[in-house]
Amino acid sequence: MSIQANLKEVLADLPSGVRLVAVSKFHPNEAIEEAYTAGQRIFGESKVQEMTQKYETLPKDIEWHFIGHLQTNKIKYMAPYVAMIHGIDSYKLLVEVNKQAQKCSRVIPCLLQIHIAEEETKFGFSFDECREMLQKGDWKELHHIQISGVMGMATNIDDTEQIKKEFCSLNTFFKEIKRTYFTDTESFKEISMGMSHDYPIAIREGSTMVRVGSKIFGERNY
Ligand SMILES: *Cc1c(COP(=O)(O)O)cnc(C)c1O
């Protein structure tokens, strides 16, 4: 199947209100152009250098979402253009994004990555670490970032019930912090969850943004 046909298939699964981040990491510009021609405008990348090269060479109305693990020294390269950063998992990173965003006179939307999977290897705040960070309140002084919601990855397994439980826990946590810290913040509204193999479950559990790569672009060679 072609990229355009795959893209259409994924889009047909999304209810209104759920946006697609087409994860184009490790795929060349030609693949992105094919999806772009079909109307896709939001793309997700996990390496700053790769994303920046693509940003510089592809149409400027693309929204670039950074979904990878953040390194403090690389934030400056994407600060001028990145549309959303999905993987914030420490207060220190928020401070650094804020600093670089300020230099470009921007406000960068950020999602708090929460560790919901059983696997040890996935990044993210634990629920308690995130509560503690928000409770401290220092983040309220960071005027060049906007905390727009949460992001999570489920355990990479076939057990549908387990995946569902993990996504459900992220939705419950989203509601808790919305109620506690962001009731009047309209922009705090995103639950970024769901990848190629589990996005239908994520949608049923309240996802507002799915990050789908291989189902659109094919398997990655890395
Ligand atoms: C690679 C990646 C995806 C997309 O994964 P697929 O299985 O190819 O859909 C989604 N989210 C994150 C954080 C990723 O690193």
mmCIF file of C-alpha atoms and ligand atoms in Angstrom:
data_model
loop_
_atom_site.group_PDB
_atom_site.id
_atom_site.type_symbol
_atom_site.label_atom_id
_atom_site.label_comp_id
_atom_site.label_asym_id
_atom_site.label_seq_id
_atom_site.Cartn_x
_atom_site.Cartn_y
_atom_site.Cartn_z
ATOM 1 C CA MET A 1 0.000 0.000 0.000
ATOM 2 C CA SER A 2 1.080 3.562 -0.637
ATOM 3 C CA ILE A 3 1.756 6.146 2.062
ATOM 4 C CA GLN A 4 -1.335 8.065 0.943
ATOM 5 C CA ALA A 5 -3.540 4.986 1.202
ATOM 6 C CA ASN A 6 -2.130 4.122 4.644
ATOM 7 C CA LEU A 7 -2.659 7.683 5.801
ATOM 8 C CA LYS A 8 -6.277 7.677 4.639
ATOM 9 C CA GLU A 9 -6.868 4.430 6.480
ATOM 10 C CA VAL A 10 -5.528 5.818 9.746
ATOM 11 C CA LEU A 11 -7.438 9.091 9.358
ATOM 12 C CA ALA A 12 -10.657 7.152 8.791
ATOM 13 C CA ASP A 13 -10.202 5.621 12.256
ATOM 14 C CA LEU A 14 -9.980 8.991 14.019
ATOM 15 C CA PRO A 15 -13.091 10.567 15.493
ATOM 16 C CA SER A 16 -13.320 14.344 15.219
ATOM 17 C CA GLY A 17 -11.271 15.921 17.974
ATOM 18 C CA VAL A 18 -8.444 13.387 17.669
ATOM 19 C CA ARG A 19 -5.462 14.697 15.741
ATOM 20 C CA LEU A 20 -2.825 12.680 13.947
ATOM 21 C CA VAL A 21 0.887 13.193 14.451
ATOM 22 C CA ALA A 22 2.418 11.329 11.498
ATOM 23 C CA VAL A 23 5.687 9.987 12.908
ATOM 24 C CA SER A 24 8.195 10.370 10.082
ATOM 25 C CA LYS A 25 11.422 9.681 12.000
ATOM 26 C CA PHE A 26 14.092 7.913 9.921
ATOM 27 C CA HIS A 27 12.033 8.364 6.748
ATOM 28 C CA PRO A 28 13.247 10.650 3.947
ATOM 29 C CA ASN A 29 11.713 13.933 2.787
ATOM 30 C CA GLU A 30 10.051 12.155 -0.159
ATOM 31 C CA ALA A 31 7.934 10.089 2.222
ATOM 32 C CA ILE A 32 6.876 13.209 4.128
ATOM 33 C CA GLU A 33 6.073 15.013 0.874
ATOM 34 C CA GLU A 34 3.763 12.187 -0.105
ATOM 35 C CA ALA A 35 1.802 12.526 3.127
ATOM 36 C CA TYR A 36 1.919 16.324 2.826
ATOM 37 C CA THR A 37 0.384 16.181 -0.645
ATOM 38 C CA ALA A 38 -2.418 14.106 0.816
ATOM 39 C CA GLY A 39 -3.092 16.922 3.286
ATOM 40 C CA GLN A 40 -1.156 15.861 6.404
ATOM 41 C CA ARG A 41 0.452 18.815 8.207
ATOM 42 C CA ILE A 42 1.561 17.503 11.617
ATOM 43 C CA PHE A 43 4.715 15.394 11.667
ATOM 44 C CA GLY A 44 6.580 13.852 14.595
ATOM 45 C CA GLU A 45 10.330 13.381 14.886
ATOM 46 C CA SER A 46 12.569 11.998 17.615
ATOM 47 C CA LYS A 47 15.996 13.431 16.741
ATOM 48 C CA VAL A 48 16.573 17.176 16.825
ATOM 49 C CA GLN A 49 19.153 17.263 14.050
ATOM 50 C CA GLU A 50 17.035 15.180 11.689
ATOM 51 C CA MET A 51 13.926 17.229 12.445
ATOM 52 C CA THR A 52 15.785 20.505 11.856
ATOM 53 C CA GLN A 53 17.094 19.343 8.486
ATOM 54 C CA LYS A 54 13.580 18.387 7.471
ATOM 55 C CA TYR A 55 12.189 21.672 8.776
ATOM 56 C CA GLU A 56 14.701 23.586 6.675
ATOM 57 C CA THR A 57 13.961 21.738 3.454
ATOM 58 C CA LEU A 58 10.203 21.067 3.599
ATOM 59 C CA PRO A 59 7.163 23.389 3.368
ATOM 60 C CA LYS A 60 6.906 25.934 6.144
ATOM 61 C CA ASP A 61 3.289 25.212 7.049
ATOM 62 C CA ILE A 62 4.280 21.846 8.534
ATOM 63 C CA GLU A 63 3.849 21.604 12.310
ATOM 64 C CA TRP A 64 6.862 19.789 13.740
ATOM 65 C CA HIS A 65 6.239 17.851 16.939
ATOM 66 C CA PHE A 66 9.231 16.598 18.875
ATOM 67 C CA ILE A 67 8.386 13.201 20.375
ATOM 68 C CA GLY A 68 11.847 11.911 21.321
ATOM 69 C CA HIS A 69 13.880 12.013 24.471
ATOM 70 C CA LEU A 70 15.121 15.543 25.077
ATOM 71 C CA GLN A 71 18.726 16.520 25.580
ATOM 72 C CA THR A 72 19.174 19.948 27.126
ATOM 73 C CA ASN A 73 21.969 20.984 24.766
ATOM 74 C CA LYS A 74 19.832 20.338 21.649
ATOM 75 C CA ILE A 75 16.764 22.372 22.620
ATOM 76 C CA LYS A 76 18.162 25.576 21.147
ATOM 77 C CA TYR A 77 18.162 24.121 17.626
ATOM 78 C CA MET A 78 14.433 23.466 17.580
ATOM 79 C CA ALA A 79 13.243 26.332 19.779
ATOM 80 C CA PRO A 80 12.731 28.697 16.806
ATOM 81 C CA TYR A 81 10.207 26.484 15.055
ATOM 82 C CA VAL A 82 9.018 23.431 17.027
ATOM 83 C CA ALA A 83 5.206 23.343 17.364
ATOM 84 C CA MET A 84 4.994 21.032 20.375
ATOM 85 C CA ILE A 85 7.361 19.057 22.597
ATOM 86 C CA HIS A 86 5.772 15.809 23.808
ATOM 87 C CA GLY A 87 8.501 14.400 26.050
ATOM 88 C CA ILE A 88 8.995 16.703 29.048
ATOM 89 C CA ASP A 89 9.909 14.519 31.996
ATOM 90 C CA SER A 90 11.693 16.827 34.406
ATOM 91 C CA TYR A 91 11.343 20.333 35.745
ATOM 92 C CA LYS A 92 14.870 21.025 34.569
ATOM 93 C CA LEU A 93 13.812 20.432 30.952
ATOM 94 C CA LEU A 94 10.884 22.829 31.302
ATOM 95 C CA VAL A 95 13.276 25.491 32.544
ATOM 96 C CA GLU A 96 15.616 24.906 29.624
ATOM 97 C CA VAL A 97 12.837 24.943 27.012
ATOM 98 C CA ASN A 98 11.544 28.143 28.601
ATOM 99 C CA LYS A 99 14.978 29.743 28.398
ATOM 100 C CA GLN A 100 15.482 28.881 24.724
ATOM 101 C CA ALA A 101 11.910 29.864 23.836
ATOM 102 C CA GLN A 102 12.425 33.235 25.480
ATOM 103 C CA LYS A 103 15.472 33.862 23.291
ATOM 104 C CA CYS A 104 13.235 33.396 20.242
ATOM 105 C CA SER A 105 10.327 35.343 21.778
ATOM 106 C CA ARG A 106 8.131 32.270 21.574
ATOM 107 C CA VAL A 107 5.808 30.301 23.842
ATOM 108 C CA ILE A 108 6.343 26.586 23.213
ATOM 109 C CA PRO A 109 3.508 24.132 23.946
ATOM 110 C CA CYS A 110 4.816 21.201 26.010
ATOM 111 C CA LEU A 111 3.336 17.899 27.174
ATOM 112 C CA LEU A 112 4.334 16.208 30.419
ATOM 113 C CA GLN A 113 5.439 12.659 29.677
ATOM 114 C CA ILE A 114 4.119 10.223 32.240
ATOM 115 C CA HIS A 115 5.498 6.746 32.795
ATOM 116 C CA ILE A 116 2.442 4.495 32.480
ATOM 117 C CA ALA A 117 4.069 1.309 31.137
ATOM 118 C CA GLU A 118 5.340 -1.636 33.132
ATOM 119 C CA GLU A 119 8.665 -1.587 31.297
ATOM 120 C CA GLU A 120 11.554 0.012 33.161
ATOM 121 C CA THR A 121 13.087 1.512 30.049
ATOM 122 C CA LYS A 122 10.459 4.065 29.116
ATOM 123 C CA PHE A 123 11.069 7.656 30.113
ATOM 124 C CA GLY A 124 8.641 9.848 31.970
ATOM 125 C CA PHE A 125 7.527 11.243 35.324
ATOM 126 C CA SER A 126 5.861 8.845 37.733
ATOM 127 C CA PHE A 127 2.421 10.109 38.752
ATOM 128 C CA ASP A 128 3.846 11.209 42.103
ATOM 129 C CA GLU A 129 6.878 12.939 40.630
ATOM 130 C CA CYS A 130 4.590 14.881 38.336
ATOM 131 C CA ARG A 131 2.205 15.826 41.169
ATOM 132 C CA GLU A 132 5.154 16.988 43.240
ATOM 133 C CA MET A 133 6.543 19.102 40.402
ATOM 134 C CA LEU A 134 3.173 20.756 39.789
ATOM 135 C CA GLN A 135 2.549 21.242 43.502
ATOM 136 C CA LYS A 136 5.797 23.182 43.920
ATOM 137 C CA GLY A 137 4.388 25.760 41.540
ATOM 138 C CA ASP A 138 7.649 27.211 40.176
ATOM 139 C CA TRP A 139 6.510 26.321 36.662
ATOM 140 C CA LYS A 140 3.944 29.099 36.886
ATOM 141 C CA GLU A 141 6.808 31.574 36.479
ATOM 142 C CA LEU A 142 7.865 30.066 33.158
ATOM 143 C CA HIS A 143 6.085 32.318 30.694
ATOM 144 C CA HIS A 144 7.649 30.934 27.523
ATOM 145 C CA ILE A 145 6.267 27.426 27.873
ATOM 146 C CA GLN A 146 2.665 26.387 27.908
ATOM 147 C CA ILE A 147 1.844 23.080 29.575
ATOM 148 C CA SER A 148 -0.752 21.739 27.137
ATOM 149 C CA GLY A 149 -1.406 18.250 28.472
ATOM 150 C CA VAL A 150 0.141 14.841 29.006
ATOM 151 C CA MET A 151 1.792 12.146 26.923
ATOM 152 C CA GLY A 152 2.340 8.454 27.567
ATOM 153 C CA MET A 153 3.390 5.165 25.996
ATOM 154 C CA ALA A 154 1.788 1.864 26.911
ATOM 155 C CA THR A 155 3.745 -1.330 27.467
ATOM 156 C CA ASN A 156 4.716 -2.912 24.166
ATOM 157 C CA ILE A 157 2.649 -6.112 24.458
ATOM 158 C CA ASP A 158 -0.376 -7.779 22.897
ATOM 159 C CA ASP A 159 -2.421 -7.812 26.102
ATOM 160 C CA THR A 160 -5.251 -5.456 25.178
ATOM 161 C CA GLU A 161 -6.563 -5.282 28.731
ATOM 162 C CA GLN A 162 -3.177 -4.200 30.071
ATOM 163 C CA ILE A 163 -2.759 -1.512 27.398
ATOM 164 C CA LYS A 164 -6.269 -0.281 28.044
ATOM 165 C CA LYS A 165 -5.580 -0.075 31.777
ATOM 166 C CA GLU A 166 -2.438 1.986 31.188
ATOM 167 C CA PHE A 167 -4.151 4.439 28.828
ATOM 168 C CA CYS A 168 -7.078 4.708 31.210
ATOM 169 C CA SER A 169 -4.666 5.584 34.038
ATOM 170 C CA LEU A 170 -3.231 8.423 31.935
ATOM 171 C CA ASN A 171 -6.689 9.812 31.214
ATOM 172 C CA THR A 172 -7.590 9.665 34.917
ATOM 173 C CA PHE A 173 -4.361 11.460 35.787
ATOM 174 C CA PHE A 174 -4.993 14.093 33.099
ATOM 175 C CA LYS A 175 -8.391 14.825 34.652
ATOM 176 C CA GLU A 176 -6.893 15.034 38.124
ATOM 177 C CA ILE A 177 -4.272 17.604 37.193
ATOM 178 C CA LYS A 178 -6.687 19.484 34.952
ATOM 179 C CA ARG A 179 -9.009 19.839 37.956
ATOM 180 C CA THR A 180 -6.209 20.741 40.350
ATOM 181 C CA TYR A 181 -4.004 23.098 38.329
ATOM 182 C CA PHE A 182 -5.504 23.883 34.950
ATOM 183 C CA THR A 183 -9.278 24.292 35.361
ATOM 184 C CA ASP A 184 -9.218 27.718 33.772
ATOM 185 C CA THR A 185 -6.504 26.929 31.250
ATOM 186 C CA GLU A 186 -8.225 26.183 27.984
ATOM 187 C CA SER A 187 -4.984 25.172 26.299
ATOM 188 C CA PHE A 188 -4.424 22.333 28.778
ATOM 189 C CA LYS A 189 -6.358 19.804 26.738
ATOM 190 C CA GLU A 190 -4.120 17.211 25.100
ATOM 191 C CA ILE A 191 -3.733 13.537 25.898
ATOM 192 C CA SER A 192 -1.072 12.277 23.502
ATOM 193 C CA MET A 193 -1.332 8.491 23.466
ATOM 194 C CA GLY A 194 -1.566 5.722 20.891
ATOM 195 C CA MET A 195 0.932 4.399 18.310
ATOM 196 C CA SER A 196 0.600 2.128 15.258
ATOM 197 C CA HIS A 197 -0.266 -1.028 17.195
ATOM 198 C CA ASP A 198 -2.431 0.466 19.942
ATOM 199 C CA TYR A 199 -4.027 3.711 18.748
ATOM 200 C CA PRO A 200 -7.567 2.276 18.463
ATOM 201 C CA ILE A 201 -7.407 1.421 22.173
ATOM 202 C CA ALA A 202 -5.964 4.838 22.993
ATOM 203 C CA ILE A 203 -8.836 6.539 21.173
ATOM 204 C CA ARG A 204 -11.387 4.567 23.164
ATOM 205 C CA GLU A 205 -9.581 5.691 26.333
ATOM 206 C CA GLY A 206 -9.762 9.370 25.459
ATOM 207 C CA SER A 207 -6.696 10.193 23.369
ATOM 208 C CA THR A 208 -6.752 13.593 21.659
ATOM 209 C CA MET A 209 -3.569 13.028 19.679
ATOM 210 C CA VAL A 210 -2.216 9.773 18.275
ATOM 211 C CA ARG A 211 1.400 9.358 17.154
ATOM 212 C CA VAL A 212 1.434 6.894 14.286
ATOM 213 C CA GLY A 213 4.574 6.028 12.308
ATOM 214 C CA SER A 214 5.072 2.569 10.835
ATOM 215 C CA LYS A 215 1.420 2.080 9.935
ATOM 216 C CA ILE A 216 1.733 5.061 7.584
ATOM 217 C CA PHE A 217 5.349 5.023 6.417
ATOM 218 C CA GLY A 218 6.206 1.340 6.729
ATOM 219 C CA GLU A 219 8.782 -0.291 8.967
ATOM 220 C CA ARG A 220 11.840 1.742 9.880
ATOM 221 C CA ASN A 221 15.289 0.406 9.146
ATOM 222 C CA TYR A 222 17.260 1.021 12.304
HETATM 223 C C1 LIG B 1 8.454 6.062 17.110
HETATM 224 C C2 LIG B 1 7.450 6.611 18.037
HETATM 225 C C3 LIG B 1 6.078 6.549 17.728
HETATM 226 C C4 LIG B 1 5.530 5.873 16.488
HETATM 227 O O1 LIG B 1 5.656 4.499 16.603
HETATM 228 P P1 LIG B 1 5.000 3.504 15.517
HETATM 229 O O2 LIG B 1 4.954 2.212 16.226
HETATM 230 O O3 LIG B 1 5.915 3.510 14.340
HETATM 231 O O4 LIG B 1 3.657 4.028 15.194
HETATM 232 C C5 LIG B 1 5.193 7.148 18.612
HETATM 233 N N1 LIG B 1 5.613 7.748 19.742
HETATM 234 C C6 LIG B 1 6.908 7.813 20.075
HETATM 235 C C7 LIG B 1 7.288 8.487 21.349
HETATM 236 C C8 LIG B 1 7.868 7.245 19.247
HETATM 237 O O5 LIG B 1 9.156 7.307 19.604
#
